[in-house]
Short mmCIF file of C-alpha atoms in Angstrom, two decimals:
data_model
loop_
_atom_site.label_atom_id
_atom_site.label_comp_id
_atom_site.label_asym_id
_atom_site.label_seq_id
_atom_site.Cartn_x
_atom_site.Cartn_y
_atom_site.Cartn_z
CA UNK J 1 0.00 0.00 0.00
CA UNK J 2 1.34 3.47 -0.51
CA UNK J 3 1.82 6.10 1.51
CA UNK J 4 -1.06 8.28 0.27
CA UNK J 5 -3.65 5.52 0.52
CA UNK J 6 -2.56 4.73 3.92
CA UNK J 7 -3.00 8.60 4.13
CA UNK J 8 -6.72 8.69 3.23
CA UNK J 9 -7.47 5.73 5.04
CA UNK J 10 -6.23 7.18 7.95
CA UNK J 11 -7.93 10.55 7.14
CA UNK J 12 -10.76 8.25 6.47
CA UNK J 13 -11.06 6.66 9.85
CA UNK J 14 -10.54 10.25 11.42
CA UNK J 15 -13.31 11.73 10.15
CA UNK J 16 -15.73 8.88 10.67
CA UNK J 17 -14.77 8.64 14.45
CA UNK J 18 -14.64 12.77 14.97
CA UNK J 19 -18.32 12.87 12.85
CA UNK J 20 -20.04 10.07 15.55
CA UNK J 21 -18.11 12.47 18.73
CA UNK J 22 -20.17 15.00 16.79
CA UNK J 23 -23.67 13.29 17.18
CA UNK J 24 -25.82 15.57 19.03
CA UNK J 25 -27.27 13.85 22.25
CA UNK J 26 -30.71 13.02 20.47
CA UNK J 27 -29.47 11.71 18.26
CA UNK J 28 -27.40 9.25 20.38
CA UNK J 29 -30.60 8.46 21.96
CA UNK J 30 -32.53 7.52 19.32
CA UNK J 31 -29.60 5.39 18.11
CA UNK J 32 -30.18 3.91 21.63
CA UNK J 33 -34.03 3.55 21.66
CA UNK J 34 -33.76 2.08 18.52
CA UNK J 35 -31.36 -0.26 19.31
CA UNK J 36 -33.12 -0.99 22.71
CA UNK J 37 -36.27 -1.40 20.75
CA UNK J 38 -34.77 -3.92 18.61
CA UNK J 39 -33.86 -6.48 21.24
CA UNK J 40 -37.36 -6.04 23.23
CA UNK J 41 -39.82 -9.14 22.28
CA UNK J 42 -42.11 -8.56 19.88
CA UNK J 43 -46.40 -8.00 20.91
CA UNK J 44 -46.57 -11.81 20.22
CA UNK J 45 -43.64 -12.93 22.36
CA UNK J 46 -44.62 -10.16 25.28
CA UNK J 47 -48.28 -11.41 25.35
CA UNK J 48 -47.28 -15.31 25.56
CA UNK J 49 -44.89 -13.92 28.66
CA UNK J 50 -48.59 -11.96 30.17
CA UNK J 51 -49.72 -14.62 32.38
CA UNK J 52 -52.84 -13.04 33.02
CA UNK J 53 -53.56 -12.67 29.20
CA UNK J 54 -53.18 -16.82 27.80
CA UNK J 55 -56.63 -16.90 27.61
CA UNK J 56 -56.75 -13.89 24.85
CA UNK J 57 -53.02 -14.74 23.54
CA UNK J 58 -54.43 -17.99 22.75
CA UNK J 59 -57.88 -16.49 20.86
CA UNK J 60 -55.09 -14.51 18.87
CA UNK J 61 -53.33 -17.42 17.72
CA UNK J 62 -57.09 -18.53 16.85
CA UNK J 63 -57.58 -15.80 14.68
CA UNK J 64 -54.50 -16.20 13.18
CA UNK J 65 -53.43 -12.45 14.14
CA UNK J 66 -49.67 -13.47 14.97
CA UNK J 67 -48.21 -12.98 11.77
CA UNK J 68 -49.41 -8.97 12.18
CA UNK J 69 -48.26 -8.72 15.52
CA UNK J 70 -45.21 -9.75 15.08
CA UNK J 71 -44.27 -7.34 12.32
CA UNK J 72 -42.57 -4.10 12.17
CA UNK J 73 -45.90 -2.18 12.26
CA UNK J 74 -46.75 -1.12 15.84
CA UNK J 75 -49.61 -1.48 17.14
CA UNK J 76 -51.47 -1.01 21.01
CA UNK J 77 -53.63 -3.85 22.66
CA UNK J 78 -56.46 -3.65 24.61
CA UNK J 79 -57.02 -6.95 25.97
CA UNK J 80 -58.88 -8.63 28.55
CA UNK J 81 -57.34 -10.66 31.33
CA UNK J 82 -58.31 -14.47 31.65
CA UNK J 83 -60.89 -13.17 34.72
CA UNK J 84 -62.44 -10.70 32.19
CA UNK J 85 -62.87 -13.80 29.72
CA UNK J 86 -64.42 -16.18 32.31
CA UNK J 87 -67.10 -13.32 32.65
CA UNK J 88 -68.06 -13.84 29.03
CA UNK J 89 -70.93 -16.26 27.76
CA UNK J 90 -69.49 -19.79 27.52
CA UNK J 91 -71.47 -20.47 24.11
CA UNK J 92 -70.32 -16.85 22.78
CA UNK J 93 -66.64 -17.94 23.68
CA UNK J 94 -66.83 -21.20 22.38
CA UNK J 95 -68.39 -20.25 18.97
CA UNK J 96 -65.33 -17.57 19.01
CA UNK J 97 -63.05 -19.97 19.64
CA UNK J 98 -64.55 -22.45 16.55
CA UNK J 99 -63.39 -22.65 13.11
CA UNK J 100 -67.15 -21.39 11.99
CA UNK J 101 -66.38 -18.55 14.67
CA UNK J 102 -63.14 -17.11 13.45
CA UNK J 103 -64.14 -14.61 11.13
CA UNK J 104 -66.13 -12.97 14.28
CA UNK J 105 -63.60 -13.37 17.11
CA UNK J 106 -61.21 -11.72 13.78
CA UNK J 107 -63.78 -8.33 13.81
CA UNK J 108 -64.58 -8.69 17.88
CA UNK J 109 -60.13 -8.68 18.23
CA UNK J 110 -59.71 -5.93 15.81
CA UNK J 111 -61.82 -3.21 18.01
CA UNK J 112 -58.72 -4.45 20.94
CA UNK J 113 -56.15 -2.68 18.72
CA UNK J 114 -55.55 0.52 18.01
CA UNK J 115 -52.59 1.15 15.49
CA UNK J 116 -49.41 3.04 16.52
CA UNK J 117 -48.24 2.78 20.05
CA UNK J 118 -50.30 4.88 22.51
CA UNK J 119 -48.05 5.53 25.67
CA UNK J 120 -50.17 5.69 29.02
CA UNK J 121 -48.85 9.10 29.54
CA UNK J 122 -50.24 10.55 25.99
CA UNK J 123 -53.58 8.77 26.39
CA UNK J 124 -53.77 10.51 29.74
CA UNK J 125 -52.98 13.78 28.34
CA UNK J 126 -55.29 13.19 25.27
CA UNK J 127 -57.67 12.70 27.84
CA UNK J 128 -57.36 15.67 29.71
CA UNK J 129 -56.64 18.40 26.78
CA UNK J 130 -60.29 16.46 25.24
CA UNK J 131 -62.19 17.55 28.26
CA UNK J 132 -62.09 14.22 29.91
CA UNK J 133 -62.59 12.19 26.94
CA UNK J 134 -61.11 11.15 23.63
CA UNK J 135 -61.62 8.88 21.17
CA UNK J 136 -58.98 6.57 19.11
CA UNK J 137 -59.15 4.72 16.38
CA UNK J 138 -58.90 1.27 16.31
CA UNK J 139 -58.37 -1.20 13.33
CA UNK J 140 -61.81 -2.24 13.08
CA UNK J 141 -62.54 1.32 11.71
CA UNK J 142 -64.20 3.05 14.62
CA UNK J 143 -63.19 5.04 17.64
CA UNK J 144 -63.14 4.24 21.05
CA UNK J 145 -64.20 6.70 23.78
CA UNK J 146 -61.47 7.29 26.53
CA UNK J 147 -62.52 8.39 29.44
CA UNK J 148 -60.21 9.12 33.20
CA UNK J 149 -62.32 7.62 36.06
CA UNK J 150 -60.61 8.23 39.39
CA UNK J 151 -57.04 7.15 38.88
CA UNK J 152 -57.66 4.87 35.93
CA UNK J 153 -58.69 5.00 32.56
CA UNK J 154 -62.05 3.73 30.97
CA UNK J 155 -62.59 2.63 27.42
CA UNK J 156 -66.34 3.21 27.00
CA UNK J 157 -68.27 4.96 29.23
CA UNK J 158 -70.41 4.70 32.56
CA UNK J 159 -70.94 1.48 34.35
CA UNK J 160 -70.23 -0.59 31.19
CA UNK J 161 -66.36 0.77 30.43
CA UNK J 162 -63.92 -1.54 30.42
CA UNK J 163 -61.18 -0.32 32.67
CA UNK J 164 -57.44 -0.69 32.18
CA UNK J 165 -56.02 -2.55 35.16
CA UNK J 166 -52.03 -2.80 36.12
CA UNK J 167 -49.40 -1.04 34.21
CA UNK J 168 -49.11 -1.12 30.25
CA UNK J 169 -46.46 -3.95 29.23
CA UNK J 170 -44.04 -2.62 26.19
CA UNK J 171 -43.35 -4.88 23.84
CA UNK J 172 -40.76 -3.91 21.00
CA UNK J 173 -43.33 -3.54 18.46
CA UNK J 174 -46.30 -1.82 20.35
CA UNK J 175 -47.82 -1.60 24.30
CA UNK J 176 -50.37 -3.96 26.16
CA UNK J 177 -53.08 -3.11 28.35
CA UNK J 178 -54.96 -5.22 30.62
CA UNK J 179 -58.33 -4.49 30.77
CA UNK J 180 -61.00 -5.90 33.04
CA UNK J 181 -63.93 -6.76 30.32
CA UNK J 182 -64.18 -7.65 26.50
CA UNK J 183 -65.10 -4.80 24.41
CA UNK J 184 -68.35 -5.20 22.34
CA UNK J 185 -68.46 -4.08 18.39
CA UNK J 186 -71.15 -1.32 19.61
CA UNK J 187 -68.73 0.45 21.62
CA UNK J 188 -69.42 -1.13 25.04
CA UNK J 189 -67.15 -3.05 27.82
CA UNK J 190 -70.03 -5.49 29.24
CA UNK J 191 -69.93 -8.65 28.94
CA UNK J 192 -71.94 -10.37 26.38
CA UNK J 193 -74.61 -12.65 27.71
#
């Protein structure tokens, strides 16, 4: 090698290692979150680690939702623990979880996720800035109606909201929230009977 290639090579490695001492501090830490983001599990691997959420991990698998849930595309789940499940009609949950069934428990598990990835903190600020209500879209192609009751948030309204319960778990590709009743197509949280 001659001396002038060794020359730009050096000059070379110079400038790449002075440019990444020049990253600004954001960006740093979006290299980070990035790279933090990239080794968290993905929704499908988070909710099969949610022991209080096999019942609707397993009516995901049913539906055959996986596949989307494990892909790049973030998304936020609303789901109902196993207790919240139990409260359901056995012959509802049992056609749901049939092969005749699956094109309804698809539609009833698409009005559980909302697309993007909805922090707790922004959903309680939507809430407030709203006047105490706000609504979201989900990817059934309506809104739900958040509401702040006490210290906890509602989805629906009244009596028949179904509340979040716990913390939100973060998954690398979206967030998880446990909520305390299945929500109905029409909007509501009760259970159906």
């Amino acid at each position: 090698m001659t001396i002038s290639k060794m020359t730009a090579l050096a000059g070379a490695a110079l400038l790449f290692s002075l440019s990444a001492c020049g990253q600004s501090a954001d960006d740093t830490a979006k290299t980070s979150s990035a790279a933090e983001k990239a080794d968290q599990a993905d929704l499908v691997e988070t909710l099969g680690d949610a022991g209080d959420l096999s019942t609707a991990a397993g009516l995901i698998k049913q539906a055959g939702l996986e596949a989307a849930l494990e892909g790049p595309a973030p998304y936020t789940l609303f789901l109902p623990s196993n207790e919240a499940l139990q409260a359901v009609n056995a012959e509802q949950l049992d056609r749901l979880k049939s092969d005749a069934g699956r094109p309804e428990l698809i539609a009833l598990l698409r009005y559980h996720i909302a697309p993007g990835v909805l922090a707790q903190e922004d959903l309680v600020n939507a809430i407030k800035s709203g006047d105490g209500t706000v609504e979201i879209a989900n990817v059934a192609g309506s809104n739900l109606e958040f509401t702040q009751q006490g210290n906890r948030i509602g989805i629906g309204s009244g009596d028949q909201a179904a509340m979040v319960t716990g913390e939100p778990i973060v998954a690398g590709n979206g967030v998880i929230y446990t909520i305390d009743r299945l929500i109905q197509p029409d909007g509501s949280g009760a259970p159906s009977s």
